[in-house]
Tab-separated table of C-alpha atoms in Angstrom:
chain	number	residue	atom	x	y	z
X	202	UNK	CA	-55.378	-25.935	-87.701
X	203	UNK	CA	-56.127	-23.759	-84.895
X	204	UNK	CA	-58.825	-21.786	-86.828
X	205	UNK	CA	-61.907	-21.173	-84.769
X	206	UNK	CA	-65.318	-19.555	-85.875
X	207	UNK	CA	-66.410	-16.230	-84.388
X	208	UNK	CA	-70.081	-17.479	-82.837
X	209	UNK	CA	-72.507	-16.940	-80.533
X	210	UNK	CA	-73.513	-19.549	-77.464
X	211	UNK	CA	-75.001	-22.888	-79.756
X	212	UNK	CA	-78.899	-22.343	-79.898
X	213	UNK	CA	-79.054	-25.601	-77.749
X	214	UNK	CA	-77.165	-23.944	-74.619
X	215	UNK	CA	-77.957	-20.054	-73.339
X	216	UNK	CA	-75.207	-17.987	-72.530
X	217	UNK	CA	-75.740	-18.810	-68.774
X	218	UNK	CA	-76.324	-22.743	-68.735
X	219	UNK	CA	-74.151	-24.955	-67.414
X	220	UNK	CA	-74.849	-28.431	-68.013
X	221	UNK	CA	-73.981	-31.153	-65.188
X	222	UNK	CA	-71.244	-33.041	-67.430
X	223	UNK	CA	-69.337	-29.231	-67.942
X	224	UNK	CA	-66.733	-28.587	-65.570
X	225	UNK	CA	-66.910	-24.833	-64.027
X	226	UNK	CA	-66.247	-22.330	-66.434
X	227	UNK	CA	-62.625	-20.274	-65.495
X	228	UNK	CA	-62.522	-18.262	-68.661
X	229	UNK	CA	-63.281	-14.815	-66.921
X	230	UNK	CA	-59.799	-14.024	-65.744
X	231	UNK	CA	-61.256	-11.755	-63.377
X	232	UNK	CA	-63.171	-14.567	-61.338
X	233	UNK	CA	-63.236	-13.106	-57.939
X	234	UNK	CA	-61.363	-15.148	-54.950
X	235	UNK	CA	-65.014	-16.064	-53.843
X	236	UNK	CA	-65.864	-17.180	-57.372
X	237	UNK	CA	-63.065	-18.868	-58.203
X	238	UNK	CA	-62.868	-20.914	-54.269
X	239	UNK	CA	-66.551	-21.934	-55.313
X	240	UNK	CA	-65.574	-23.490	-59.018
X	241	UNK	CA	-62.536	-24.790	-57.835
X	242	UNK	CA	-64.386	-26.521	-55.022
X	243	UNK	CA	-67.329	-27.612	-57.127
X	244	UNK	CA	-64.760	-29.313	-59.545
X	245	UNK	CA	-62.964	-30.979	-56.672
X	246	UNK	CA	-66.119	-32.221	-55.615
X	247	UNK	CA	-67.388	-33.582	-59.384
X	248	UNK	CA	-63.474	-35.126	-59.695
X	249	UNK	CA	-63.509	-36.874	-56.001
X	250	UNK	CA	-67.438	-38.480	-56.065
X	251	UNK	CA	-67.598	-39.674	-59.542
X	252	UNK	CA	-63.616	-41.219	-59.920
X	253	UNK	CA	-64.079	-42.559	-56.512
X	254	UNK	CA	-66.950	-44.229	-57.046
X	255	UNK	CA	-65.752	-45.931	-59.864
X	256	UNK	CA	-61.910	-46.305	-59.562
X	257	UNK	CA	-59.905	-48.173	-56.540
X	258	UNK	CA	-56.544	-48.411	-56.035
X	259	UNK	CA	-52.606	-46.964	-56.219
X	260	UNK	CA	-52.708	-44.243	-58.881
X	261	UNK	CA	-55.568	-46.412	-60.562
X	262	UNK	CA	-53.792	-47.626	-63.811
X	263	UNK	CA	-52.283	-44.248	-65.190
X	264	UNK	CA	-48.728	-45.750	-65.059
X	265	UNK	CA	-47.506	-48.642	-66.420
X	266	UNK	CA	-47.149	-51.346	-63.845
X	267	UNK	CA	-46.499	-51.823	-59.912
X	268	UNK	CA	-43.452	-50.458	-59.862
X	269	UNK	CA	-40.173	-50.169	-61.252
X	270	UNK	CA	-37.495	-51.622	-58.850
X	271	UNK	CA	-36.793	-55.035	-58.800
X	272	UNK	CA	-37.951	-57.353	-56.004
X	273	UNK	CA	-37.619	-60.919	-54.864
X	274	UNK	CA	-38.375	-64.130	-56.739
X	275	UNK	CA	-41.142	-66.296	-55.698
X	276	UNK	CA	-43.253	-69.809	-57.352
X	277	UNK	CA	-45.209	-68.831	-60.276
X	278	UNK	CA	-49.066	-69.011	-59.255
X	279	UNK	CA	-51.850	-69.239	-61.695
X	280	UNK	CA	-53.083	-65.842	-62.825
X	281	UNK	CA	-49.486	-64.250	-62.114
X	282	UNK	CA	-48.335	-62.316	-65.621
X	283	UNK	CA	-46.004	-64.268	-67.121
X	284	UNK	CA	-43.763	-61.236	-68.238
X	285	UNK	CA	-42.518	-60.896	-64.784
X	286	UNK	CA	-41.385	-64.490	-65.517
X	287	UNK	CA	-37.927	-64.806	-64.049
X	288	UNK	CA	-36.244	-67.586	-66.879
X	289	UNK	CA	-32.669	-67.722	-64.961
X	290	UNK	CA	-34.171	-68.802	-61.656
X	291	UNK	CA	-36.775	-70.838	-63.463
X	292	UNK	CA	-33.705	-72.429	-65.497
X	293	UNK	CA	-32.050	-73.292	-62.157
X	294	UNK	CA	-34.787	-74.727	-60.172
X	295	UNK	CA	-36.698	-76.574	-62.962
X	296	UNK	CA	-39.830	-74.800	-61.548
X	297	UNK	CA	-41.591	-71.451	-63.107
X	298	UNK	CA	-40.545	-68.166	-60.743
X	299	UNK	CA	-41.762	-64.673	-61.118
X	300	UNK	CA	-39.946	-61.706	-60.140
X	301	UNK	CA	-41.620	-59.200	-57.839
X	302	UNK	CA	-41.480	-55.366	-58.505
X	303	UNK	CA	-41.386	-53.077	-55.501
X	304	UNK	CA	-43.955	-50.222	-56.018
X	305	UNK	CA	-42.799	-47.066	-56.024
X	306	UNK	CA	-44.025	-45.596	-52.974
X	307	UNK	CA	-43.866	-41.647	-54.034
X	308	UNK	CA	-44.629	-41.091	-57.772
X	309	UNK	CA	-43.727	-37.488	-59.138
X	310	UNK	CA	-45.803	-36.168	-61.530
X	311	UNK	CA	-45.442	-33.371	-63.338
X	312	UNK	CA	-48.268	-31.785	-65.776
X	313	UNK	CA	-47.511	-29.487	-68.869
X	314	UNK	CA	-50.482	-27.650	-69.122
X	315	UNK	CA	-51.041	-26.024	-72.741
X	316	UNK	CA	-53.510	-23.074	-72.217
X	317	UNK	CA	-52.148	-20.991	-75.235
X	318	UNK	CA	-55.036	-18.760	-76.947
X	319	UNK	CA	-56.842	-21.617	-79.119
X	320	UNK	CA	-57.813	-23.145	-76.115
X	321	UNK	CA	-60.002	-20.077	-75.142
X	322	UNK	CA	-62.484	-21.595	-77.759
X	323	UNK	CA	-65.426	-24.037	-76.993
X	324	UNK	CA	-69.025	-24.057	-78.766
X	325	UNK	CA	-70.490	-26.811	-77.059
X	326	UNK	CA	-70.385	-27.389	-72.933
X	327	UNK	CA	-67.418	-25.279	-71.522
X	328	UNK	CA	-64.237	-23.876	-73.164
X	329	UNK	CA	-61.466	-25.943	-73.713
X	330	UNK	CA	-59.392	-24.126	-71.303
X	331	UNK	CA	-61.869	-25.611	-68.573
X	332	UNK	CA	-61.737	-28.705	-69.966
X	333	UNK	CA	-57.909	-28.599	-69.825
X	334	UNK	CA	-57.814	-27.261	-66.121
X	335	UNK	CA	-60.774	-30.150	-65.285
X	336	UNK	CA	-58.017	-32.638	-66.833
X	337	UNK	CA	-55.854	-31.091	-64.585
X	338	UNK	CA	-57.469	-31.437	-61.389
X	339	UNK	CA	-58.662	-35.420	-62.359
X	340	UNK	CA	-54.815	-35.900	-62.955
X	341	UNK	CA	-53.919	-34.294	-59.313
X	342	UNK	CA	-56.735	-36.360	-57.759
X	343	UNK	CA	-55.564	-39.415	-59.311
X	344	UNK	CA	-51.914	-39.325	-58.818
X	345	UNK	CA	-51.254	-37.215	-55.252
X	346	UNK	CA	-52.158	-39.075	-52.516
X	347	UNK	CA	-50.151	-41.530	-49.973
X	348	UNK	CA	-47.320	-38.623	-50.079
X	349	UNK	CA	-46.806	-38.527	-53.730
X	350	UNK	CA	-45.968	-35.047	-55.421
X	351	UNK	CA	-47.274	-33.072	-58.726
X	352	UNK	CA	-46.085	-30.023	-60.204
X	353	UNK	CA	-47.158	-27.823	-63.329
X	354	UNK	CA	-45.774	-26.026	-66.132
X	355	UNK	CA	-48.531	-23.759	-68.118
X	356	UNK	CA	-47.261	-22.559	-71.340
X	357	UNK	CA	-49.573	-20.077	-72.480
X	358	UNK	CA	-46.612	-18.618	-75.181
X	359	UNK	CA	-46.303	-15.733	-73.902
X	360	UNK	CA	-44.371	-17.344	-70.378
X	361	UNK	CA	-44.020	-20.234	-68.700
X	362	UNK	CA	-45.564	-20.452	-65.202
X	363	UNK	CA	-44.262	-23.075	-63.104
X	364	UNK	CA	-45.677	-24.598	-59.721
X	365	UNK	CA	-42.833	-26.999	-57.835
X	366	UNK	CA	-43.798	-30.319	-57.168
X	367	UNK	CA	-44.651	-30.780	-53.526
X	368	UNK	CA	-46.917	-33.011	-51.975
X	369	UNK	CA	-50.661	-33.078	-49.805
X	370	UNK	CA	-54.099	-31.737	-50.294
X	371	UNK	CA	-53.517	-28.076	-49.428
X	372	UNK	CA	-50.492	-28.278	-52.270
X	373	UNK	CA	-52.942	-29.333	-54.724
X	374	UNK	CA	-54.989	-27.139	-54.376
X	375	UNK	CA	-53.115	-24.364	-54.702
X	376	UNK	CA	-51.411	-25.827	-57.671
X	377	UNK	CA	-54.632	-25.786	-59.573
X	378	UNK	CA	-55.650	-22.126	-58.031
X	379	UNK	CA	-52.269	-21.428	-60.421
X	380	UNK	CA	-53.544	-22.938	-63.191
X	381	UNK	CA	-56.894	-21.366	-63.415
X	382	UNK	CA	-55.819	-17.807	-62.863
X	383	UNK	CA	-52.513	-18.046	-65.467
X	384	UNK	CA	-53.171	-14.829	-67.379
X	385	UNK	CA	-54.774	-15.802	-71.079
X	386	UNK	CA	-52.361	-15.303	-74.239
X	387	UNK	CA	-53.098	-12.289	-75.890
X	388	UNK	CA	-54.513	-12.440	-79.302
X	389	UNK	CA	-52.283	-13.013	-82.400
X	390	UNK	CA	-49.268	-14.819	-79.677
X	391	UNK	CA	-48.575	-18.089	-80.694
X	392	UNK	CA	-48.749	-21.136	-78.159
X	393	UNK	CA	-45.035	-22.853	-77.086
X	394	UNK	CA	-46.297	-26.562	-76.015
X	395	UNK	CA	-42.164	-27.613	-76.832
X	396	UNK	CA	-41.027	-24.977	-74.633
X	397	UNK	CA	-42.765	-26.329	-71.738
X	398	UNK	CA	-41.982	-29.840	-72.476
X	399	UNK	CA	-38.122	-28.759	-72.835
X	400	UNK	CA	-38.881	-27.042	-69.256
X	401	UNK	CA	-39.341	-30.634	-67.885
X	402	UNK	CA	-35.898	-32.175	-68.763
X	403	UNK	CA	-33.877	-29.356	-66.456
X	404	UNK	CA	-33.034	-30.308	-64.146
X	405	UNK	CA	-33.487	-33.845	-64.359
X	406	UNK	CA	-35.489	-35.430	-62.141
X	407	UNK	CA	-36.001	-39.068	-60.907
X	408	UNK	CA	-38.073	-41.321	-62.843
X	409	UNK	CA	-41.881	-40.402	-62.417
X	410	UNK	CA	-44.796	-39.606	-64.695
X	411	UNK	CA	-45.135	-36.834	-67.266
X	412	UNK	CA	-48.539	-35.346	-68.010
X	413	UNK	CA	-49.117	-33.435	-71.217
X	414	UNK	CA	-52.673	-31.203	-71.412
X	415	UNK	CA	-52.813	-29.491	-74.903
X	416	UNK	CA	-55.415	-29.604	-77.936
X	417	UNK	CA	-52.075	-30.382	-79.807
X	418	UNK	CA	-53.112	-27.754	-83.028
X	419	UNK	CA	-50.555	-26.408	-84.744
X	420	UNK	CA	-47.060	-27.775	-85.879
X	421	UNK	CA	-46.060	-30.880	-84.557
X	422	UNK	CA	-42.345	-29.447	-83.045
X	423	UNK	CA	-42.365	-30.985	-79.695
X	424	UNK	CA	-41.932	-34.080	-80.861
X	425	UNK	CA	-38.455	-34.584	-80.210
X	426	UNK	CA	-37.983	-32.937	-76.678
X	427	UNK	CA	-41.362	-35.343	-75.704
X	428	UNK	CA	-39.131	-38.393	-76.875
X	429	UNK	CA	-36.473	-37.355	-74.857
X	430	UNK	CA	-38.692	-37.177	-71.525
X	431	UNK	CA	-40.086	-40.709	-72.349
X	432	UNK	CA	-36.421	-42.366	-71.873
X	433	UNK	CA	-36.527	-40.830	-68.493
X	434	UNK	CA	-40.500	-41.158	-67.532
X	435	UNK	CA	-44.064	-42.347	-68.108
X	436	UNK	CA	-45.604	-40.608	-70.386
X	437	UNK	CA	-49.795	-39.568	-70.575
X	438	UNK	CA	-51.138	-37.038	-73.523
X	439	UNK	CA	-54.865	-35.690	-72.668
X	440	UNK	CA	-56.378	-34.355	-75.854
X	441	UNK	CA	-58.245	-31.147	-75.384
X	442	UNK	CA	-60.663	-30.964	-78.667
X	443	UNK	CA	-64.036	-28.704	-79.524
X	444	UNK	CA	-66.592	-30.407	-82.141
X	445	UNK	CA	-65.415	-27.456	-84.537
X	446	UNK	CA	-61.837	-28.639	-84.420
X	447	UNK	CA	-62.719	-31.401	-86.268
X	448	UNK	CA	-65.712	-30.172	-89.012
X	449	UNK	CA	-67.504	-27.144	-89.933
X	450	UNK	CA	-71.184	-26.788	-89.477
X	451	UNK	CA	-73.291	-26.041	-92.423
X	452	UNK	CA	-73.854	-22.115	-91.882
X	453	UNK	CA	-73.172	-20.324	-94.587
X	454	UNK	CA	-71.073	-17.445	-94.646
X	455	UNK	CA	-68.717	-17.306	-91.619
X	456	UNK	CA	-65.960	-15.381	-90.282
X	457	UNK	CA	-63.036	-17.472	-89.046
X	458	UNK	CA	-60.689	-16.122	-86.637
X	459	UNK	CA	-56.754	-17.744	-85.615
X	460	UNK	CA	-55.969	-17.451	-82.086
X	461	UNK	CA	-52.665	-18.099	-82.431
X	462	UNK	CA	-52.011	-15.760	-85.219
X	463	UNK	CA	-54.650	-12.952	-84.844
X	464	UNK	CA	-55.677	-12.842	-88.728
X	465	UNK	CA	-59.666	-12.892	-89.877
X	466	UNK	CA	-60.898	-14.190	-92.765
X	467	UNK	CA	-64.367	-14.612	-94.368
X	468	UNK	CA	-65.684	-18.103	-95.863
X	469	UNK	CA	-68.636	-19.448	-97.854
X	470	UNK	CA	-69.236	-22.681	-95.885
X	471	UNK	CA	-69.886	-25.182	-99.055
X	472	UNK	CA	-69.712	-28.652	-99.024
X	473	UNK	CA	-66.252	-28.809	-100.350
X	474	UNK	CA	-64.515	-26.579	-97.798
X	475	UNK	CA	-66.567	-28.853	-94.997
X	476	UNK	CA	-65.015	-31.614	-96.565
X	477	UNK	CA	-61.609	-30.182	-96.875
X	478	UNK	CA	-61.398	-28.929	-93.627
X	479	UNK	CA	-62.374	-32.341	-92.091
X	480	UNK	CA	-60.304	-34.073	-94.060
X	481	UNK	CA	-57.405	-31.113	-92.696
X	482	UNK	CA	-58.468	-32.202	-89.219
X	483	UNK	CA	-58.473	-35.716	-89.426
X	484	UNK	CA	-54.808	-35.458	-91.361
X	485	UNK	CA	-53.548	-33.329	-88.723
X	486	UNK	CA	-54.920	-35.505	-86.040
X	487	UNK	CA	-53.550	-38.756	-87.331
X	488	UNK	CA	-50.126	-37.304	-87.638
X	489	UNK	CA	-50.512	-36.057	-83.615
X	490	UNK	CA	-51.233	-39.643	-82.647
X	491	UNK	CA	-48.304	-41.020	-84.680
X	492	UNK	CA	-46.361	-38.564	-83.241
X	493	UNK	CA	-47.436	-39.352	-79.627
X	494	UNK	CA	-47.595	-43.210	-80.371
X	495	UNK	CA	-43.863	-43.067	-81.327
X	496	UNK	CA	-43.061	-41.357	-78.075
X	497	UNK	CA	-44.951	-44.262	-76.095
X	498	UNK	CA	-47.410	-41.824	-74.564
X	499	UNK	CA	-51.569	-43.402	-74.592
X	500	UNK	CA	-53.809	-40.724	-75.462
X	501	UNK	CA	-56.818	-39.512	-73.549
X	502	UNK	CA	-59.258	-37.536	-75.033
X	503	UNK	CA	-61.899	-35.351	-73.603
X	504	UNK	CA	-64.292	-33.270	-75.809
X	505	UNK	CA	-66.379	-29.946	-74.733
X	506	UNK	CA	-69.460	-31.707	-75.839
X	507	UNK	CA	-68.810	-34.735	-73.947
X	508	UNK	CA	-68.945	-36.239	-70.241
X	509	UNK	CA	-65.674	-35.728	-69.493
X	510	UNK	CA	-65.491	-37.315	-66.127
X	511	UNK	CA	-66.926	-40.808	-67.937
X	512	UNK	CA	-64.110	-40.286	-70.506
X	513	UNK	CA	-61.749	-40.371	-68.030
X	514	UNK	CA	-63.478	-43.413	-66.084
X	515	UNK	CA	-63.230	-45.532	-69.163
X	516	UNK	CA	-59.744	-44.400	-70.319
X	517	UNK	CA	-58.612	-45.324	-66.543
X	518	UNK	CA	-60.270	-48.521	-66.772
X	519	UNK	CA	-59.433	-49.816	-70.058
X	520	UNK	CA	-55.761	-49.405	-68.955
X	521	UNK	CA	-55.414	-51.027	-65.386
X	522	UNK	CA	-57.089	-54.244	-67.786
X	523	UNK	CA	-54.622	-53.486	-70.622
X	524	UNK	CA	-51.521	-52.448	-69.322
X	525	UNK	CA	-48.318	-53.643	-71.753
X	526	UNK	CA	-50.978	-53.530	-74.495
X	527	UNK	CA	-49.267	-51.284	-77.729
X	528	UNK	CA	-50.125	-47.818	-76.656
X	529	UNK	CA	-52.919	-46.566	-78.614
X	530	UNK	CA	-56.061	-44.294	-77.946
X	531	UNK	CA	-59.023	-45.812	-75.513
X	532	UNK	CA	-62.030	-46.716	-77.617
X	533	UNK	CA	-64.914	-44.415	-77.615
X	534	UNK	CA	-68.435	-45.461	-76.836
């Protein structure tokens, strides 16, 4: 499943175009500091003017609900949610109460961010390893103000690079400085999205939300150490895909080349292997959402041939108006 085809640029896109809905490209891993403090800052920019201009509030709807400590009761008012009905007092007064949550006042979040080699892959916009570190910074943006804290784990398979969770701007960005310039996998090295899950559960930390950025190819081993994170905290997955993780365009004869495994092979592009390989995809895909469903974790996904900032809008949005709705992926428009 993590089969990519050798290609050049699309013939829609030269090698030098960037469009406006492509985060900065961080592939090069010898961006100079000058390069790299530009397309960090132009993605900081792109993250803070297009979320806030859309999106108000508290860590705008990526956890559940207001918070998680219970407050004081009070007189149901119309428009209240009636699963914060409180039945004991209600029994004992004869008149509907709610119970009040007290927000949690300083979320952690911590982010596993998959950036194993089939991630160095993209044929439309950007790679998905931009698109990953883009999810990245729209994840710190969203979730680290008003003192709150965010740390990463990037599993690339090769090693595990972790950035503690600490709080403020200068913090942030630094943590996502880390993430663009982890080292890339080497060819042939297989990606380790459980080990970096499994990284999150020592030591244990206090309740908070868990971030996981992959394109979730290959075997489906994490689930396990994922459930055991979601008795413990919130979960998010953001889906990293490329249009040719799904189908293969009609070109003939074309070499296809594994990331994860470093072996080559030539193919005849007919109709059937299109339509084997799609329905591969789609297989594959349905068993990562079952997997992820099962685990409680809503799914985000952001494609490289896509508007990835409006992905996010709507995924955000959708949830603050859904939240306690069966966790599910965000409908597409």
């Amino acid at each position: 499943m993590s089969t990519h085809p050798r290609s050049a640029p699309p013939p829609h896109q030269s090698p030098g175009a960037r469009s406006s809905h492509a985060p900065p490209s961080f592939h090069a891993g010898e961006l100079t500091d000058p390069r790299l403090t530009a397309a960090l800052k132009t993605l900081e920019l792109t993250v803070r003017r297009r979320l806030d201009g859309v999106l108000h509030g508290d860590h705008l709807g990526l956890i559940p609900g207001p918070g998680s400590e219970p407050g004081e009761a009070r007189t149901y008012q119309p428009g209240d949610d009636v699963r914060q009905m409180d039945w004991s007092v209600t029994a004992r007064t004869t008149h509907p109460h709610v119970r009040q949550s007290i927000a949690d006042r300083e979320l952690e979040t911590w982010m596993v961010v998959d950036l194993s080699a089939s991630l160095d892959f993209g044929t439309a916009l950007c790679q998905k390893r931009d698109l990953a570190i883009a999810a990245a910074a729209a994840i710190t943006h969203l979730t680290s103000g008003g003192g709150n804290r965010i740390g990463a784990v990037v599993a690339t398979g090769e090693e595990l690079v972790r950035v503690p969770a600490r709080s403020g701007r200068v913090h942030a960005q630094s943590l996502l400085r880390s993430i663009a310039t982890t080292p890339h996998a080497r060819d042939g090295v297989r990606g380790d999205l459980r080990g970096g899950i499994e990284s999150l559960r020592r030591p244990q930390r206090k309740r908070g939300l868990a971030v996981i950025i992959s394109d979730f190819l290959g075997d489906i081993d994490w689930q396990r150490s994922l459930r055991a994170i979601s008795a413990r905290h919130d979960l998010l997955a953001v889906e990293v895909l490329d249009p040719r993780d799904l189908s293969l365009p009609d070109v003939g004869d074309v070499v296809l080349h594994d990331p994860e495994t470093g072996r080559t092979r030539e193919f005849s592009v007919t109709p059937t292997l299109r339509a084997d390989f799609a329905a591969a995809a789609q297989r594959h895909r349905n068993q990562v959402e079952e997997a992820l469903r099962s685990c409680g974790a809503p799914v985000l996904t952001l494609q490289t041939d896509r508007d990835w900032i409006s992905d996010v809008v709507r995924f955000v949005s959708t949830r603050r108006h859904s939240l306690g709705a069966p966790t599910g992926r965000v409908p597409r428009q």
